[in-house]
JSON list of C-alpha atoms and ligand atoms in Angstrom, two decimals:
[
{"chain": "A", "resi": 1, "resn": "UNK", "atom": "CA", "xyz": [199.13, 105.15, 63.67]},
{"chain": "A", "resi": 2, "resn": "UNK", "atom": "CA", "xyz": [201.07, 105.86, 66.32]},
{"chain": "A", "resi": 3, "resn": "UNK", "atom": "CA", "xyz": [205.39, 105.58, 66.22]},
{"chain": "A", "resi": 4, "resn": "UNK", "atom": "CA", "xyz": [204.77, 102.26, 69.07]},
{"chain": "A", "resi": 5, "resn": "UNK", "atom": "CA", "xyz": [202.26, 100.74, 66.98]},
{"chain": "A", "resi": 6, "resn": "UNK", "atom": "CA", "xyz": [203.81, 100.72, 63.63]},
{"chain": "A", "resi": 7, "resn": "UNK", "atom": "CA", "xyz": [206.94, 99.09, 65.56]},
{"chain": "A", "resi": 8, "resn": "UNK", "atom": "CA", "xyz": [204.50, 96.49, 66.22]},
{"chain": "A", "resi": 9, "resn": "UNK", "atom": "CA", "xyz": [202.97, 96.08, 64.36]},
{"chain": "A", "resi": 10, "resn": "UNK", "atom": "CA", "xyz": [207.07, 95.39, 62.47]},
{"chain": "A", "resi": 11, "resn": "UNK", "atom": "CA", "xyz": [208.12, 93.87, 64.61]},
{"chain": "A", "resi": 12, "resn": "UNK", "atom": "CA", "xyz": [205.36, 91.46, 63.71]},
{"chain": "A", "resi": 13, "resn": "UNK", "atom": "CA", "xyz": [205.97, 91.28, 59.42]},
{"chain": "A", "resi": 14, "resn": "UNK", "atom": "CA", "xyz": [209.77, 90.08, 60.54]},
{"chain": "A", "resi": 15, "resn": "UNK", "atom": "CA", "xyz": [208.45, 86.94, 62.62]},
{"chain": "A", "resi": 16, "resn": "UNK", "atom": "CA", "xyz": [206.15, 86.33, 60.09]},
{"chain": "A", "resi": 17, "resn": "UNK", "atom": "CA", "xyz": [208.81, 86.42, 56.91]},
{"chain": "A", "resi": 18, "resn": "UNK", "atom": "CA", "xyz": [211.47, 84.41, 59.39]},
{"chain": "A", "resi": 19, "resn": "UNK", "atom": "CA", "xyz": [208.93, 81.17, 60.31]},
{"chain": "A", "resi": 20, "resn": "UNK", "atom": "CA", "xyz": [206.64, 81.46, 57.78]},
{"chain": "A", "resi": 21, "resn": "UNK", "atom": "CA", "xyz": [206.34, 78.23, 56.62]},
{"chain": "A", "resi": 22, "resn": "UNK", "atom": "CA", "xyz": [207.95, 76.25, 58.68]},
{"chain": "A", "resi": 23, "resn": "UNK", "atom": "CA", "xyz": [204.64, 74.29, 59.85]},
{"chain": "A", "resi": 24, "resn": "UNK", "atom": "CA", "xyz": [204.08, 77.38, 62.10]},
{"chain": "A", "resi": 25, "resn": "UNK", "atom": "CA", "xyz": [201.73, 79.94, 62.55]},
{"chain": "A", "resi": 26, "resn": "UNK", "atom": "CA", "xyz": [202.40, 83.99, 63.02]},
{"chain": "A", "resi": 27, "resn": "UNK", "atom": "CA", "xyz": [199.41, 85.43, 65.70]},
{"chain": "A", "resi": 28, "resn": "UNK", "atom": "CA", "xyz": [200.18, 89.09, 66.16]},
{"chain": "A", "resi": 29, "resn": "UNK", "atom": "CA", "xyz": [199.00, 90.50, 69.55]},
{"chain": "A", "resi": 30, "resn": "UNK", "atom": "CA", "xyz": [197.53, 86.91, 70.33]},
{"chain": "A", "resi": 31, "resn": "UNK", "atom": "CA", "xyz": [195.28, 87.08, 73.26]},
{"chain": "A", "resi": 32, "resn": "UNK", "atom": "CA", "xyz": [195.08, 83.68, 74.87]},
{"chain": "A", "resi": 33, "resn": "UNK", "atom": "CA", "xyz": [194.90, 81.94, 78.26]},
{"chain": "A", "resi": 34, "resn": "UNK", "atom": "CA", "xyz": [197.76, 81.62, 81.06]},
{"chain": "A", "resi": 35, "resn": "UNK", "atom": "CA", "xyz": [198.65, 78.24, 82.23]},
{"chain": "A", "resi": 36, "resn": "UNK", "atom": "CA", "xyz": [198.92, 79.57, 85.55]},
{"chain": "A", "resi": 37, "resn": "UNK", "atom": "CA", "xyz": [197.39, 82.42, 85.63]},
{"chain": "A", "resi": 38, "resn": "UNK", "atom": "CA", "xyz": [193.76, 81.36, 83.97]},
{"chain": "A", "resi": 39, "resn": "UNK", "atom": "CA", "xyz": [193.64, 85.15, 82.49]},
{"chain": "A", "resi": 40, "resn": "UNK", "atom": "CA", "xyz": [193.53, 86.38, 79.56]},
{"chain": "A", "resi": 41, "resn": "UNK", "atom": "CA", "xyz": [197.12, 87.85, 78.52]},
{"chain": "A", "resi": 42, "resn": "UNK", "atom": "CA", "xyz": [197.97, 90.06, 75.23]},
{"chain": "A", "resi": 43, "resn": "UNK", "atom": "CA", "xyz": [201.76, 88.93, 72.82]},
{"chain": "A", "resi": 44, "resn": "UNK", "atom": "CA", "xyz": [202.42, 90.87, 70.95]},
{"chain": "A", "resi": 45, "resn": "UNK", "atom": "CA", "xyz": [203.60, 87.66, 68.71]},
{"chain": "A", "resi": 46, "resn": "UNK", "atom": "CA", "xyz": [203.08, 84.50, 68.74]},
{"chain": "A", "resi": 47, "resn": "UNK", "atom": "CA", "xyz": [204.13, 81.81, 66.63]},
{"chain": "A", "resi": 48, "resn": "UNK", "atom": "CA", "xyz": [202.94, 78.50, 67.29]},
{"chain": "A", "resi": 49, "resn": "UNK", "atom": "CA", "xyz": [202.32, 75.28, 65.99]},
{"chain": "A", "resi": 50, "resn": "UNK", "atom": "CA", "xyz": [200.14, 75.90, 62.71]},
{"chain": "A", "resi": 51, "resn": "UNK", "atom": "CA", "xyz": [198.73, 72.19, 62.81]},
{"chain": "A", "resi": 52, "resn": "UNK", "atom": "CA", "xyz": [197.92, 71.11, 66.52]},
{"chain": "A", "resi": 53, "resn": "UNK", "atom": "CA", "xyz": [199.01, 71.68, 69.95]},
{"chain": "A", "resi": 54, "resn": "UNK", "atom": "CA", "xyz": [203.29, 71.36, 70.48]},
{"chain": "A", "resi": 55, "resn": "UNK", "atom": "CA", "xyz": [204.33, 73.33, 72.71]},
{"chain": "A", "resi": 56, "resn": "UNK", "atom": "CA", "xyz": [207.70, 72.92, 72.06]},
{"chain": "A", "resi": 57, "resn": "UNK", "atom": "CA", "xyz": [207.22, 75.06, 69.02]},
{"chain": "A", "resi": 58, "resn": "UNK", "atom": "CA", "xyz": [205.96, 78.09, 70.66]},
{"chain": "A", "resi": 59, "resn": "UNK", "atom": "CA", "xyz": [207.80, 81.09, 70.94]},
{"chain": "A", "resi": 60, "resn": "UNK", "atom": "CA", "xyz": [207.12, 84.36, 72.12]},
{"chain": "A", "resi": 61, "resn": "UNK", "atom": "CA", "xyz": [207.90, 88.00, 71.25]},
{"chain": "A", "resi": 62, "resn": "UNK", "atom": "CA", "xyz": [207.35, 90.83, 73.35]},
{"chain": "A", "resi": 63, "resn": "UNK", "atom": "CA", "xyz": [208.38, 94.55, 71.43]},
{"chain": "A", "resi": 64, "resn": "UNK", "atom": "CA", "xyz": [209.17, 96.51, 74.54]},
{"chain": "A", "resi": 65, "resn": "UNK", "atom": "CA", "xyz": [208.73, 100.01, 72.90]},
{"chain": "A", "resi": 66, "resn": "UNK", "atom": "CA", "xyz": [211.01, 101.81, 75.56]},
{"chain": "A", "resi": 67, "resn": "UNK", "atom": "CA", "xyz": [213.36, 104.84, 75.46]},
{"chain": "A", "resi": 68, "resn": "UNK", "atom": "CA", "xyz": [216.25, 103.86, 77.16]},
{"chain": "A", "resi": 69, "resn": "UNK", "atom": "CA", "xyz": [218.54, 100.17, 77.51]},
{"chain": "A", "resi": 70, "resn": "UNK", "atom": "CA", "xyz": [216.43, 96.83, 78.53]},
{"chain": "A", "resi": 71, "resn": "UNK", "atom": "CA", "xyz": [217.26, 95.76, 82.55]},
{"chain": "A", "resi": 72, "resn": "UNK", "atom": "CA", "xyz": [217.59, 92.86, 84.15]},
{"chain": "A", "resi": 73, "resn": "UNK", "atom": "CA", "xyz": [213.59, 93.17, 85.75]},
{"chain": "A", "resi": 74, "resn": "UNK", "atom": "CA", "xyz": [212.24, 93.72, 82.22]},
{"chain": "A", "resi": 75, "resn": "UNK", "atom": "CA", "xyz": [213.99, 90.47, 80.98]},
{"chain": "A", "resi": 76, "resn": "UNK", "atom": "CA", "xyz": [212.59, 88.89, 84.43]},
{"chain": "A", "resi": 77, "resn": "UNK", "atom": "CA", "xyz": [208.86, 89.49, 83.86]},
{"chain": "A", "resi": 78, "resn": "UNK", "atom": "CA", "xyz": [209.42, 88.32, 80.34]},
{"chain": "A", "resi": 79, "resn": "UNK", "atom": "CA", "xyz": [210.26, 85.16, 81.17]},
{"chain": "A", "resi": 80, "resn": "UNK", "atom": "CA", "xyz": [207.35, 85.44, 84.24]},
{"chain": "A", "resi": 81, "resn": "UNK", "atom": "CA", "xyz": [205.41, 85.39, 81.23]},
{"chain": "A", "resi": 82, "resn": "UNK", "atom": "CA", "xyz": [206.81, 82.45, 78.63]},
{"chain": "A", "resi": 83, "resn": "UNK", "atom": "CA", "xyz": [206.29, 80.46, 81.82]},
{"chain": "A", "resi": 84, "resn": "UNK", "atom": "CA", "xyz": [202.85, 81.48, 82.05]},
{"chain": "A", "resi": 85, "resn": "UNK", "atom": "CA", "xyz": [201.85, 80.69, 78.12]},
{"chain": "A", "resi": 86, "resn": "UNK", "atom": "CA", "xyz": [204.41, 77.77, 78.54]},
{"chain": "A", "resi": 87, "resn": "UNK", "atom": "CA", "xyz": [206.78, 78.76, 76.45]},
{"chain": "A", "resi": 88, "resn": "UNK", "atom": "CA", "xyz": [210.21, 77.77, 76.38]},
{"chain": "A", "resi": 89, "resn": "UNK", "atom": "CA", "xyz": [211.57, 80.08, 73.90]},
{"chain": "A", "resi": 90, "resn": "UNK", "atom": "CA", "xyz": [211.17, 83.70, 73.57]},
{"chain": "A", "resi": 91, "resn": "UNK", "atom": "CA", "xyz": [212.12, 86.73, 72.09]},
{"chain": "A", "resi": 92, "resn": "UNK", "atom": "CA", "xyz": [212.16, 90.20, 73.59]},
{"chain": "A", "resi": 93, "resn": "UNK", "atom": "CA", "xyz": [212.74, 93.20, 70.83]},
{"chain": "A", "resi": 94, "resn": "UNK", "atom": "CA", "xyz": [213.70, 96.63, 71.69]},
{"chain": "A", "resi": 95, "resn": "UNK", "atom": "CA", "xyz": [215.26, 99.91, 70.24]},
{"chain": "A", "resi": 96, "resn": "UNK", "atom": "CA", "xyz": [217.30, 100.48, 72.07]},
{"chain": "A", "resi": 97, "resn": "UNK", "atom": "CA", "xyz": [219.51, 97.71, 73.61]},
{"chain": "A", "resi": 98, "resn": "UNK", "atom": "CA", "xyz": [219.89, 95.95, 76.80]},
{"chain": "A", "resi": 99, "resn": "UNK", "atom": "CA", "xyz": [222.18, 95.99, 79.96]},
{"chain": "A", "resi": 100, "resn": "UNK", "atom": "CA", "xyz": [224.98, 93.40, 80.34]},
{"chain": "A", "resi": 101, "resn": "UNK", "atom": "CA", "xyz": [222.60, 92.12, 83.51]},
{"chain": "A", "resi": 102, "resn": "UNK", "atom": "CA", "xyz": [219.83, 91.42, 81.08]},
{"chain": "A", "resi": 103, "resn": "UNK", "atom": "CA", "xyz": [221.56, 89.33, 78.45]},
{"chain": "A", "resi": 104, "resn": "UNK", "atom": "CA", "xyz": [222.96, 87.40, 81.07]},
{"chain": "A", "resi": 105, "resn": "UNK", "atom": "CA", "xyz": [220.03, 86.44, 82.31]},
{"chain": "A", "resi": 106, "resn": "UNK", "atom": "CA", "xyz": [218.41, 86.05, 79.36]},
{"chain": "A", "resi": 107, "resn": "UNK", "atom": "CA", "xyz": [220.28, 82.57, 78.56]},
{"chain": "A", "resi": 108, "resn": "UNK", "atom": "CA", "xyz": [219.85, 80.65, 76.15]},
{"chain": "A", "resi": 109, "resn": "UNK", "atom": "CA", "xyz": [216.31, 80.96, 76.04]},
{"chain": "A", "resi": 110, "resn": "UNK", "atom": "CA", "xyz": [215.41, 84.08, 75.59]},
{"chain": "A", "resi": 111, "resn": "UNK", "atom": "CA", "xyz": [216.83, 85.96, 72.25]},
{"chain": "A", "resi": 112, "resn": "UNK", "atom": "CA", "xyz": [216.98, 89.94, 73.25]},
{"chain": "A", "resi": 113, "resn": "UNK", "atom": "CA", "xyz": [217.18, 91.32, 69.65]},
{"chain": "A", "resi": 114, "resn": "UNK", "atom": "CA", "xyz": [217.52, 95.26, 68.75]},
{"chain": "A", "resi": 115, "resn": "UNK", "atom": "CA", "xyz": [215.27, 97.07, 65.73]},
{"chain": "A", "resi": 116, "resn": "UNK", "atom": "CA", "xyz": [215.87, 100.02, 65.24]},
{"chain": "A", "resi": 117, "resn": "UNK", "atom": "CA", "xyz": [213.26, 103.00, 65.10]},
{"chain": "A", "resi": 118, "resn": "UNK", "atom": "CA", "xyz": [215.34, 103.94, 62.17]},
{"chain": "A", "resi": 119, "resn": "UNK", "atom": "CA", "xyz": [214.13, 100.54, 60.16]},
{"chain": "A", "resi": 120, "resn": "UNK", "atom": "CA", "xyz": [211.00, 101.59, 60.89]},
{"chain": "A", "resi": 121, "resn": "UNK", "atom": "CA", "xyz": [211.69, 104.40, 57.96]},
{"chain": "A", "resi": 122, "resn": "UNK", "atom": "CA", "xyz": [211.67, 102.73, 55.25]},
{"chain": "A", "resi": 123, "resn": "UNK", "atom": "CA", "xyz": [208.03, 100.13, 55.20]},
{"chain": "A", "resi": 124, "resn": "UNK", "atom": "CA", "xyz": [205.13, 101.00, 52.72]},
{"chain": "A", "resi": 125, "resn": "UNK", "atom": "CA", "xyz": [202.11, 101.52, 54.74]},
{"chain": "A", "resi": 126, "resn": "UNK", "atom": "CA", "xyz": [200.40, 100.44, 51.62]},
{"chain": "A", "resi": 127, "resn": "UNK", "atom": "CA", "xyz": [201.22, 96.71, 51.66]},
{"chain": "A", "resi": 128, "resn": "UNK", "atom": "CA", "xyz": [199.41, 96.60, 55.09]},
{"chain": "A", "resi": 129, "resn": "UNK", "atom": "CA", "xyz": [195.33, 95.19, 54.50]},
{"chain": "A", "resi": 130, "resn": "UNK", "atom": "CA", "xyz": [192.68, 96.86, 57.09]},
{"chain": "A", "resi": 131, "resn": "UNK", "atom": "CA", "xyz": [191.38, 94.58, 58.69]},
{"chain": "A", "resi": 132, "resn": "UNK", "atom": "CA", "xyz": [187.87, 93.19, 56.39]},
{"chain": "A", "resi": 133, "resn": "UNK", "atom": "CA", "xyz": [185.36, 91.99, 60.26]},
{"chain": "A", "resi": 134, "resn": "UNK", "atom": "CA", "xyz": [182.98, 93.27, 61.31]},
{"chain": "A", "resi": 135, "resn": "UNK", "atom": "CA", "xyz": [184.37, 92.57, 64.21]},
{"chain": "A", "resi": 136, "resn": "UNK", "atom": "CA", "xyz": [187.03, 96.25, 63.43]},
{"chain": "A", "resi": 137, "resn": "UNK", "atom": "CA", "xyz": [184.20, 98.80, 62.36]},
{"chain": "A", "resi": 138, "resn": "UNK", "atom": "CA", "xyz": [185.03, 100.91, 64.67]},
{"chain": "A", "resi": 139, "resn": "UNK", "atom": "CA", "xyz": [187.08, 103.23, 62.05]},
{"chain": "A", "resi": 140, "resn": "UNK", "atom": "CA", "xyz": [190.01, 104.52, 64.79]},
{"chain": "A", "resi": 141, "resn": "UNK", "atom": "CA", "xyz": [191.04, 101.46, 65.95]},
{"chain": "A", "resi": 142, "resn": "UNK", "atom": "CA", "xyz": [190.62, 98.63, 63.29]},
{"chain": "A", "resi": 143, "resn": "UNK", "atom": "CA", "xyz": [193.12, 95.93, 62.50]},
{"chain": "A", "resi": 144, "resn": "UNK", "atom": "CA", "xyz": [195.45, 95.16, 60.14]},
{"chain": "A", "resi": 145, "resn": "UNK", "atom": "CA", "xyz": [195.89, 92.18, 58.14]},
{"chain": "A", "resi": 146, "resn": "UNK", "atom": "CA", "xyz": [198.86, 89.92, 58.44]},
{"chain": "A", "resi": 147, "resn": "UNK", "atom": "CA", "xyz": [199.80, 87.04, 55.53]},
{"chain": "A", "resi": 148, "resn": "UNK", "atom": "CA", "xyz": [201.24, 84.53, 55.41]},
{"chain": "A", "resi": 149, "resn": "UNK", "atom": "CA", "xyz": [203.52, 83.33, 52.56]},
{"chain": "A", "resi": 150, "resn": "UNK", "atom": "CA", "xyz": [200.64, 82.23, 49.23]},
{"chain": "A", "resi": 151, "resn": "UNK", "atom": "CA", "xyz": [199.93, 78.76, 49.30]},
{"chain": "A", "resi": 152, "resn": "UNK", "atom": "CA", "xyz": [198.99, 76.54, 46.35]},
{"chain": "A", "resi": 153, "resn": "UNK", "atom": "CA", "xyz": [195.95, 74.42, 46.77]},
{"chain": "A", "resi": 154, "resn": "UNK", "atom": "CA", "xyz": [195.58, 71.53, 44.44]},
{"chain": "A", "resi": 155, "resn": "UNK", "atom": "CA", "xyz": [192.61, 69.24, 43.76]},
{"chain": "A", "resi": 156, "resn": "UNK", "atom": "CA", "xyz": [192.21, 66.55, 40.79]},
{"chain": "A", "resi": 157, "resn": "UNK", "atom": "CA", "xyz": [189.62, 68.73, 39.41]},
{"chain": "A", "resi": 158, "resn": "UNK", "atom": "CA", "xyz": [190.86, 71.81, 39.17]},
{"chain": "A", "resi": 159, "resn": "UNK", "atom": "CA", "xyz": [194.25, 73.06, 38.30]},
{"chain": "A", "resi": 160, "resn": "UNK", "atom": "CA", "xyz": [196.58, 74.52, 41.56]},
{"chain": "A", "resi": 161, "resn": "UNK", "atom": "CA", "xyz": [194.84, 78.13, 42.75]},
{"chain": "A", "resi": 162, "resn": "UNK", "atom": "CA", "xyz": [196.80, 79.65, 45.32]},
{"chain": "A", "resi": 163, "resn": "UNK", "atom": "CA", "xyz": [195.94, 81.22, 47.84]},
{"chain": "A", "resi": 164, "resn": "UNK", "atom": "CA", "xyz": [196.68, 83.44, 51.31]},
{"chain": "A", "resi": 165, "resn": "UNK", "atom": "CA", "xyz": [196.22, 83.26, 54.70]},
{"chain": "A", "resi": 166, "resn": "UNK", "atom": "CA", "xyz": [196.24, 86.01, 57.34]},
{"chain": "A", "resi": 167, "resn": "UNK", "atom": "CA", "xyz": [195.09, 87.03, 60.82]},
{"chain": "A", "resi": 168, "resn": "UNK", "atom": "CA", "xyz": [193.73, 90.35, 61.93]},
{"chain": "A", "resi": 169, "resn": "UNK", "atom": "CA", "xyz": [196.37, 92.11, 64.56]},
{"chain": "A", "resi": 170, "resn": "UNK", "atom": "CA", "xyz": [192.80, 93.31, 66.56]},
{"chain": "A", "resi": 171, "resn": "UNK", "atom": "CA", "xyz": [190.60, 91.33, 66.63]},
{"chain": "A", "resi": 172, "resn": "UNK", "atom": "CA", "xyz": [192.20, 88.45, 65.16]},
{"chain": "A", "resi": 173, "resn": "UNK", "atom": "CA", "xyz": [189.82, 86.73, 62.31]},
{"chain": "A", "resi": 174, "resn": "UNK", "atom": "CA", "xyz": [191.19, 85.11, 60.01]},
{"chain": "A", "resi": 175, "resn": "UNK", "atom": "CA", "xyz": [191.88, 86.34, 56.74]},
{"chain": "A", "resi": 176, "resn": "UNK", "atom": "CA", "xyz": [191.59, 84.84, 52.87]},
{"chain": "A", "resi": 177, "resn": "UNK", "atom": "CA", "xyz": [192.88, 86.33, 49.58]},
{"chain": "A", "resi": 178, "resn": "UNK", "atom": "CA", "xyz": [192.02, 84.00, 47.03]},
{"chain": "A", "resi": 179, "resn": "UNK", "atom": "CA", "xyz": [194.61, 85.20, 43.83]},
{"chain": "A", "resi": 180, "resn": "UNK", "atom": "CA", "xyz": [192.32, 83.95, 41.36]},
{"chain": "A", "resi": 181, "resn": "UNK", "atom": "CA", "xyz": [189.33, 85.77, 41.86]},
{"chain": "A", "resi": 182, "resn": "UNK", "atom": "CA", "xyz": [191.27, 88.56, 43.86]},
{"chain": "A", "resi": 183, "resn": "UNK", "atom": "CA", "xyz": [188.80, 88.37, 46.74]},
{"chain": "A", "resi": 184, "resn": "UNK", "atom": "CA", "xyz": [189.62, 89.12, 50.01]},
{"chain": "A", "resi": 185, "resn": "UNK", "atom": "CA", "xyz": [187.04, 88.20, 52.83]},
{"chain": "A", "resi": 186, "resn": "UNK", "atom": "CA", "xyz": [186.93, 87.46, 57.25]},
{"chain": "A", "resi": 187, "resn": "UNK", "atom": "CA", "xyz": [185.20, 85.23, 58.71]},
{"chain": "A", "resi": 188, "resn": "UNK", "atom": "CA", "xyz": [185.22, 84.94, 62.12]},
{"chain": "A", "resi": 189, "resn": "UNK", "atom": "CA", "xyz": [185.41, 81.84, 64.44]},
{"chain": "A", "resi": 190, "resn": "UNK", "atom": "CA", "xyz": [182.28, 79.70, 63.81]},
{"chain": "A", "resi": 191, "resn": "UNK", "atom": "CA", "xyz": [181.65, 80.62, 59.99]},
{"chain": "A", "resi": 192, "resn": "UNK", "atom": "CA", "xyz": [182.05, 79.66, 56.60]},
{"chain": "A", "resi": 193, "resn": "UNK", "atom": "CA", "xyz": [182.73, 81.72, 53.67]},
{"chain": "A", "resi": 194, "resn": "UNK", "atom": "CA", "xyz": [184.02, 81.24, 49.98]},
{"chain": "A", "resi": 195, "resn": "UNK", "atom": "CA", "xyz": [185.68, 82.96, 46.88]},
{"chain": "A", "resi": 196, "resn": "UNK", "atom": "CA", "xyz": [183.46, 83.93, 43.90]},
{"chain": "A", "resi": 197, "resn": "UNK", "atom": "CA", "xyz": [185.58, 81.17, 42.26]},
{"chain": "A", "resi": 198, "resn": "UNK", "atom": "CA", "xyz": [183.93, 78.59, 41.69]},
{"chain": "A", "resi": 199, "resn": "UNK", "atom": "CA", "xyz": [186.05, 76.22, 43.92]},
{"chain": "A", "resi": 200, "resn": "UNK", "atom": "CA", "xyz": [185.25, 72.69, 44.95]},
{"chain": "A", "resi": 201, "resn": "UNK", "atom": "CA", "xyz": [186.31, 73.37, 48.36]},
{"chain": "A", "resi": 202, "resn": "UNK", "atom": "CA", "xyz": [185.12, 76.01, 51.00]},
{"chain": "A", "resi": 203, "resn": "UNK", "atom": "CA", "xyz": [187.38, 77.63, 54.33]},
{"chain": "A", "resi": 204, "resn": "UNK", "atom": "CA", "xyz": [185.64, 76.92, 57.63]},
{"chain": "A", "resi": 205, "resn": "UNK", "atom": "CA", "xyz": [186.59, 78.43, 61.36]},
{"chain": "A", "resi": 206, "resn": "UNK", "atom": "CA", "xyz": [185.40, 75.61, 63.82]},
{"chain": "A", "resi": 207, "resn": "UNK", "atom": "CA", "xyz": [186.03, 75.65, 68.08]},
{"chain": "A", "resi": 208, "resn": "UNK", "atom": "CA", "xyz": [187.63, 72.49, 68.27]},
{"chain": "A", "resi": 209, "resn": "UNK", "atom": "CA", "xyz": [190.15, 70.67, 71.24]},
{"chain": "A", "resi": 210, "resn": "UNK", "atom": "CA", "xyz": [193.32, 70.18, 70.74]},
{"chain": "A", "resi": 211, "resn": "UNK", "atom": "CA", "xyz": [194.58, 66.66, 68.77]},
{"chain": "A", "resi": 212, "resn": "UNK", "atom": "CA", "xyz": [197.91, 65.32, 70.29]},
{"chain": "A", "resi": 213, "resn": "UNK", "atom": "CA", "xyz": [197.94, 68.14, 73.03]},
{"chain": "A", "resi": 214, "resn": "UNK", "atom": "CA", "xyz": [201.44, 68.71, 74.68]},
{"chain": "A", "resi": 215, "resn": "UNK", "atom": "CA", "xyz": [199.75, 69.99, 78.01]},
{"chain": "A", "resi": 216, "resn": "UNK", "atom": "CA", "xyz": [199.44, 67.74, 80.37]},
{"chain": "A", "resi": 217, "resn": "UNK", "atom": "CA", "xyz": [197.14, 69.83, 82.04]},
{"chain": "A", "resi": 218, "resn": "UNK", "atom": "CA", "xyz": [193.95, 70.15, 80.91]},
{"chain": "A", "resi": 219, "resn": "UNK", "atom": "CA", "xyz": [192.85, 69.79, 77.88]},
{"chain": "A", "resi": 220, "resn": "UNK", "atom": "CA", "xyz": [193.06, 72.68, 74.87]},
{"chain": "A", "resi": 221, "resn": "UNK", "atom": "CA", "xyz": [190.97, 74.39, 72.60]},
{"chain": "A", "resi": 222, "resn": "UNK", "atom": "CA", "xyz": [192.10, 76.54, 69.17]},
{"chain": "A", "resi": 223, "resn": "UNK", "atom": "CA", "xyz": [189.81, 78.19, 66.77]},
{"chain": "A", "resi": 224, "resn": "UNK", "atom": "CA", "xyz": [190.89, 76.20, 63.37]},
{"chain": "A", "resi": 225, "resn": "UNK", "atom": "CA", "xyz": [191.00, 77.31, 59.88]},
{"chain": "A", "resi": 226, "resn": "UNK", "atom": "CA", "xyz": [189.70, 74.38, 57.97]},
{"chain": "A", "resi": 227, "resn": "UNK", "atom": "CA", "xyz": [190.12, 74.05, 54.05]},
{"chain": "A", "resi": 228, "resn": "UNK", "atom": "CA", "xyz": [186.39, 71.84, 53.18]},
{"chain": "A", "resi": 229, "resn": "UNK", "atom": "CA", "xyz": [186.99, 69.73, 49.83]},
{"chain": "A", "resi": 230, "resn": "UNK", "atom": "CA", "xyz": [184.79, 67.11, 47.99]},
{"chain": "A", "resi": 231, "resn": "UNK", "atom": "CA", "xyz": [186.97, 64.24, 49.84]},
{"chain": "A", "resi": 232, "resn": "UNK", "atom": "CA", "xyz": [188.35, 65.58, 53.53]},
{"chain": "A", "resi": 233, "resn": "UNK", "atom": "CA", "xyz": [188.71, 69.04, 55.76]},
{"chain": "A", "resi": 234, "resn": "UNK", "atom": "CA", "xyz": [192.15, 69.84, 56.26]},
{"chain": "A", "resi": 235, "resn": "UNK", "atom": "CA", "xyz": [194.19, 72.10, 58.73]},
{"chain": "A", "resi": 236, "resn": "UNK", "atom": "CA", "xyz": [194.60, 75.83, 57.31]},
{"chain": "A", "resi": 237, "resn": "UNK", "atom": "CA", "xyz": [195.72, 77.31, 59.77]},
{"chain": "A", "resi": 238, "resn": "UNK", "atom": "CA", "xyz": [195.35, 77.82, 64.09]},
{"chain": "A", "resi": 239, "resn": "UNK", "atom": "CA", "xyz": [194.52, 79.92, 66.57]},
{"chain": "A", "resi": 240, "resn": "UNK", "atom": "CA", "xyz": [195.11, 78.73, 70.40]},
{"chain": "A", "resi": 241, "resn": "UNK", "atom": "CA", "xyz": [192.88, 79.34, 73.02]},
{"chain": "A", "resi": 242, "resn": "UNK", "atom": "CA", "xyz": [195.52, 78.53, 75.78]},
{"chain": "B", "resi": 301, "resn": "ZN", "atom": "ZN1", "xyz": [189.99, 92.94, 63.32]},
{"chain": "B", "resi": 302, "resn": "ZN", "atom": "ZN1", "xyz": [188.81, 82.80, 44.37]}
]
């Protein structure tokens, strides 16, 4: 892995620590359609509402892998990207600091954050799981799974069971890790899967219109990860498409 790729990945990990369990989802290397450009664009990390569209919660994070300091133009082009992603808050991460003008241009809605390359040295690469999806079958480009905090799933029929949800940072596929049987598996979009346990539920992915869309211009859609129980289909996670 190149050190910049590792840097990007480390930044995603930091975002995940900062933003998990607050009703938000952290998507590494997200690809969504810009509201102005009408083009699919990539952003290093997308932090978004987990259960439905809420643009007020959207934060985009870009890791600027520059050996120089950030300048005012870097901040300006990032601001343009924020507008295209309809994100009101942004975080620009860089290893080598920023100019005074860059700081002023960032104002309050762009957070300039320094993460030094030295911080990468303590990272344990072993704790990152390879993507399990067929969409990442080219070994040289296989992605890594970014896991969320463990979540409890309860039902009256069985005691609480613990699972983790993750997303691949290359193909974006959802991953599930069941702590009861230890099985880890991926779900491509529009599919369903179960672990080895005899739980009365299964996992399903579906592309659906967002309810309560806060995007005035057009209906937004997302890929939803649903936990389907005998009684209900609960939203477990979400990947917005725009
Ligand atoms: Zn993948
Ligand atoms: Zn299981």
